[in-house]
PDB file of C-alpha atoms in Angstrom:
ATOM      1  CA  MET A 209      79.233  -0.293  46.499  1.00  0.00           C
ATOM      2  CA  ARG A 210      77.250   1.372  43.710  1.00  0.00           C
ATOM      3  CA  VAL A 211      74.659  -0.770  41.933  1.00  0.00           C
ATOM      4  CA  ILE A 212      72.003  -0.224  39.272  1.00  0.00           C
ATOM      5  CA  LEU A 213      68.611  -1.657  40.220  1.00  0.00           C
ATOM      6  CA  LEU A 214      67.016  -4.067  37.733  1.00  0.00           C
ATOM      7  CA  ASP A 215      63.708  -4.157  39.650  1.00  0.00           C
ATOM      8  CA  ASP A 216      61.941  -2.024  42.222  1.00  0.00           C
ATOM      9  CA  VAL A 217      63.418  -2.770  45.655  1.00  0.00           C
ATOM     10  CA  LYS A 218      61.353  -1.803  48.677  1.00  0.00           C
ATOM     11  CA  LYS A 219      62.868   1.088  50.677  1.00  0.00           C
ATOM     12  CA  GLN A 220      65.832   1.290  48.284  1.00  0.00           C
ATOM     13  CA  GLY A 221      64.704   2.610  44.911  1.00  0.00           C
ATOM     14  CA  LYS A 222      62.979   2.114  41.603  1.00  0.00           C
ATOM     15  CA  LYS A 223      64.052   0.130  38.558  1.00  0.00           C
ATOM     16  CA  GLY A 224      66.916   1.813  36.692  1.00  0.00           C
ATOM     17  CA  GLN A 225      68.062   3.884  39.658  1.00  0.00           C
ATOM     18  CA  THR A 226      71.713   3.918  40.745  1.00  0.00           C
ATOM     19  CA  ILE A 227      72.090   3.574  44.510  1.00  0.00           C
ATOM     20  CA  ASN A 228      74.916   3.252  47.013  1.00  0.00           C
ATOM     21  CA  VAL A 229      74.634   0.226  49.343  1.00  0.00           C
ATOM     22  CA  LYS A 230      76.863  -1.721  51.714  1.00  0.00           C
ATOM     23  CA  ASP A 231      78.917  -4.512  50.143  1.00  0.00           C
ATOM     24  CA  GLY A 232      76.977  -7.385  51.728  1.00  0.00           C
ATOM     25  CA  TYR A 233      73.581  -6.017  50.668  1.00  0.00           C
ATOM     26  CA  GLY A 234      74.995  -5.240  47.201  1.00  0.00           C
ATOM     27  CA  ASN A 235      76.084  -8.869  46.834  1.00  0.00           C
ATOM     28  CA  TYR A 236      72.600  -9.995  47.922  1.00  0.00           C
ATOM     29  CA  LEU A 237      70.970  -7.755  45.289  1.00  0.00           C
ATOM     30  CA  ILE A 238      73.336  -8.950  42.561  1.00  0.00           C
ATOM     31  CA  THR A 239      72.947 -12.669  43.341  1.00  0.00           C
ATOM     32  CA  ASN A 240      69.143 -12.361  43.346  1.00  0.00           C
ATOM     33  CA  ASN A 241      69.182 -10.533  39.987  1.00  0.00           C
ATOM     34  CA  LEU A 242      67.751  -7.378  41.535  1.00  0.00           C
ATOM     35  CA  ALA A 243      70.781  -5.250  40.619  1.00  0.00           C
ATOM     36  CA  VAL A 244      74.043  -5.150  38.655  1.00  0.00           C
ATOM     37  CA  LEU A 245      77.332  -3.575  39.615  1.00  0.00           C
ATOM     38  CA  GLU A 246      77.704  -0.062  38.235  1.00  0.00           C
ATOM     39  CA  THR A 247      80.368   0.023  35.508  1.00  0.00           C
ATOM     40  CA  LYS A 248      80.833   2.094  32.367  1.00  0.00           C
ATOM     41  CA  GLY A 249      79.256  -0.682  30.311  1.00  0.00           C
ATOM     42  CA  SER A 250      76.246  -1.161  32.566  1.00  0.00           C
ATOM     43  CA  LYS A 251      75.771   2.622  32.777  1.00  0.00           C
ATOM     44  CA  ALA A 252      75.741   2.822  28.947  1.00  0.00           C
ATOM     45  CA  VAL A 253      73.188  -0.005  28.731  1.00  0.00           C
ATOM     46  CA  LEU A 254      70.998   1.736  31.328  1.00  0.00           C
ATOM     47  CA  ASP A 255      71.170   5.033  29.429  1.00  0.00           C
ATOM     48  CA  LYS A 256      70.176   3.294  26.187  1.00  0.00           C
ATOM     49  CA  GLN A 257      67.255   1.518  27.898  1.00  0.00           C
ATOM     50  CA  ASN A 258      66.052   4.790  29.426  1.00  0.00           C
ATOM     51  CA  LYS A 259      66.273   6.528  26.046  1.00  0.00           C
ATOM     52  CA  ASP A 260      64.339   3.703  24.342  1.00  0.00           C
ATOM     53  CA  ALA A 261      61.672   3.768  27.063  1.00  0.00           C
ATOM     54  CA  LEU A 262      61.297   7.539  26.691  1.00  0.00           C
ATOM     55  CA  ASN A 263      60.891   7.240  22.911  1.00  0.00           C
ATOM     56  CA  LYS A 264      58.346   4.449  23.347  1.00  0.00           C
ATOM     57  CA  GLU A 265      56.386   6.554  25.852  1.00  0.00           C
ATOM     58  CA  LYS A 266      56.343   9.530  23.457  1.00  0.00           C
ATOM     59  CA  GLU A 267      55.063   7.306  20.651  1.00  0.00           C
ATOM     60  CA  LEU A 268      52.349   5.839  22.905  1.00  0.00           C
ATOM     61  CA  LEU A 269      51.284   9.336  23.969  1.00  0.00           C
ATOM     62  CA  LYS A 270      51.016  10.409  20.312  1.00  0.00           C
ATOM     63  CA  GLU A 271      48.874   7.350  19.482  1.00  0.00           C
ATOM     64  CA  CYS A 272      46.616   8.069  22.474  1.00  0.00           C
ATOM     65  CA  ASN A 273      46.150  11.688  21.385  1.00  0.00           C
ATOM     66  CA  ASP A 274      45.208  10.533  17.874  1.00  0.00           C
ATOM     67  CA  LEU A 275      42.718   8.047  19.324  1.00  0.00           C
ATOM     68  CA  LYS A 276      41.325  10.793  21.573  1.00  0.00           C
ATOM     69  CA  LYS A 277      40.562  12.976  18.536  1.00  0.00           C
ATOM     70  CA  GLN A 278      38.857  10.019  16.854  1.00  0.00           C
ATOM     71  CA  ILE A 279      36.744   9.196  19.932  1.00  0.00           C
ATOM     72  CA  GLU A 280      35.658  12.780  20.575  1.00  0.00           C
ATOM     73  CA  LYS A 281      34.173  12.996  17.060  1.00  0.00           C
ATOM     74  CA  LEU A 282      31.864  10.033  17.793  1.00  0.00           C
ATOM     75  CA  THR A 283      28.415   9.934  19.317  1.00  0.00           C
ATOM     76  CA  LEU A 284      27.163   6.476  20.255  1.00  0.00           C
ATOM     77  CA  ASP A 285      23.397   6.025  19.857  1.00  0.00           C
ATOM     78  CA  PHE A 286      21.538   3.474  21.972  1.00  0.00           C
ATOM     79  CA  LYS A 287      17.833   2.655  21.614  1.00  0.00           C
ATOM     80  CA  VAL A 288      16.339   1.923  25.007  1.00  0.00           C
ATOM     81  CA  LYS A 289      12.955   0.910  26.314  1.00  0.00           C
ATOM     82  CA  VAL A 290      11.134   3.620  28.216  1.00  0.00           C
ATOM     83  CA  GLY A 291       8.076   3.586  30.420  1.00  0.00           C
ATOM     84  CA  THR A 292       5.685   6.313  31.403  1.00  0.00           C
ATOM     85  CA  ALA A 293       7.187   9.796  31.816  1.00  0.00           C
ATOM     86  CA  ASP A 294      10.190   8.681  29.713  1.00  0.00           C
ATOM     87  CA  GLN A 295      11.552   6.485  32.509  1.00  0.00           C
ATOM     88  CA  VAL A 296      14.407   4.364  31.101  1.00  0.00           C
ATOM     89  CA  PHE A 297      14.457   0.660  32.005  1.00  0.00           C
ATOM     90  CA  GLY A 298      17.987  -0.263  33.115  1.00  0.00           C
ATOM     91  CA  SER A 299      21.112   1.623  32.144  1.00  0.00           C
ATOM     92  CA  ILE A 300      23.931   1.494  29.589  1.00  0.00           C
ATOM     93  CA  SER A 301      26.989  -0.459  30.777  1.00  0.00           C
ATOM     94  CA  THR A 302      30.654  -0.182  29.858  1.00  0.00           C
ATOM     95  CA  LYS A 303      30.339  -3.542  28.098  1.00  0.00           C
ATOM     96  CA  GLN A 304      27.675  -2.119  25.761  1.00  0.00           C
ATOM     97  CA  ILE A 305      29.813   0.965  25.076  1.00  0.00           C
ATOM     98  CA  VAL A 306      32.857  -1.188  24.259  1.00  0.00           C
ATOM     99  CA  SER A 307      30.750  -3.345  21.934  1.00  0.00           C
ATOM    100  CA  GLU A 308      29.468  -0.276  20.078  1.00  0.00           C
ATOM    101  CA  LEU A 309      32.996   1.164  19.836  1.00  0.00           C
ATOM    102  CA  LYS A 310      34.210  -2.119  18.320  1.00  0.00           C
ATOM    103  CA  ASN A 311      31.497  -1.793  15.689  1.00  0.00           C
ATOM    104  CA  LYS A 312      32.976   1.634  14.876  1.00  0.00           C
ATOM    105  CA  GLY A 313      36.486   0.141  14.591  1.00  0.00           C
ATOM    106  CA  ILE A 314      37.893   1.257  17.966  1.00  0.00           C
ATOM    107  CA  ASP A 315      39.145  -1.403  20.370  1.00  0.00           C
ATOM    108  CA  ILE A 316      39.284  -0.252  24.008  1.00  0.00           C
ATOM    109  CA  ASP A 317      39.341  -2.146  27.297  1.00  0.00           C
ATOM    110  CA  LYS A 318      36.147  -1.663  29.299  1.00  0.00           C
ATOM    111  CA  ARG A 319      38.137  -0.731  32.427  1.00  0.00           C
ATOM    112  CA  LYS A 320      39.291   2.454  30.672  1.00  0.00           C
ATOM    113  CA  ILE A 321      35.729   3.760  30.479  1.00  0.00           C
ATOM    114  CA  LYS A 322      34.864   5.740  33.594  1.00  0.00           C
ATOM    115  CA  ILE A 323      31.154   6.091  34.384  1.00  0.00           C
ATOM    116  CA  ASP A 324      30.514   8.135  37.535  1.00  0.00           C
ATOM    117  CA  VAL A 325      26.714   7.978  37.514  1.00  0.00           C
ATOM    118  CA  PRO A 326      24.566   5.377  35.725  1.00  0.00           C
ATOM    119  CA  ILE A 327      23.570   6.316  32.174  1.00  0.00           C
ATOM    120  CA  ASN A 328      19.816   5.958  32.502  1.00  0.00           C
ATOM    121  CA  THR A 329      18.305   9.212  31.215  1.00  0.00           C
ATOM    122  CA  LEU A 330      17.302  10.098  27.680  1.00  0.00           C
ATOM    123  CA  GLY A 331      19.592  12.517  25.883  1.00  0.00           C
ATOM    124  CA  VAL A 332      23.346  12.924  25.556  1.00  0.00           C
ATOM    125  CA  THR A 333      25.716  11.999  28.379  1.00  0.00           C
ATOM    126  CA  GLU A 334      29.487  12.492  28.304  1.00  0.00           C
ATOM    127  CA  VAL A 335      31.645   9.593  29.489  1.00  0.00           C
ATOM    128  CA  ASP A 336      35.375   9.762  30.251  1.00  0.00           C
ATOM    129  CA  VAL A 337      37.645   7.316  28.435  1.00  0.00           C
ATOM    130  CA  GLU A 338      41.060   7.177  30.116  1.00  0.00           C
ATOM    131  CA  LEU A 339      43.442   6.244  27.295  1.00  0.00           C
ATOM    132  CA  HIS A 340      46.635   7.133  29.175  1.00  0.00           C
ATOM    133  CA  LYS A 341      47.413   8.670  32.539  1.00  0.00           C
ATOM    134  CA  GLU A 342      47.792  12.018  30.739  1.00  0.00           C
ATOM    135  CA  VAL A 343      45.110  11.584  28.026  1.00  0.00           C
ATOM    136  CA  THR A 344      41.373  11.405  28.713  1.00  0.00           C
ATOM    137  CA  ALA A 345      38.790  11.551  25.936  1.00  0.00           C
ATOM    138  CA  LYS A 346      35.151  12.616  26.264  1.00  0.00           C
ATOM    139  CA  LEU A 347      32.755  10.194  24.551  1.00  0.00           C
ATOM    140  CA  LYS A 348      29.159  11.189  23.870  1.00  0.00           C
ATOM    141  CA  VAL A 349      26.512   8.539  24.612  1.00  0.00           C
ATOM    142  CA  HIS A 350      23.041   9.314  23.273  1.00  0.00           C
ATOM    143  CA  LEU A 351      19.976   7.457  24.563  1.00  0.00           C
ATOM    144  CA  LEU A 352      16.960   7.348  22.234  1.00  0.00           C
ATOM    145  CA  LYS A 353      13.408   6.029  22.564  1.00  0.00           C
TER     146      LYS A 353
END
């Protein structure tokens, strides 16, 4: 029996895949709304859904690239307290970066900002902003006295 998966099924396949299974297991998948029987109509619906998903992904990628260009033009300035020998007290967090980006009109989730080492030295530090799995922007963070 050939079925089209509606969800990911462990050890069988991913959503949208057409697989060949035994009749009993096929009936189990169909009754639990994990798959539908492969017919011309269901194949056409699957093709349309795949085409729509591909178009949506292309549009999302274009938006992320536009946002990347906008982010890479920015330099965020933060005034920090320093001690003797220009020792910075504390460090800049992702929450502070997100807040400053919102002030500039860019709304990003703080989990997308990747900080490898703490930002606690005066000067400019580059921070990665992962907008999409294929698009990463470099944001400049400048610490001032």
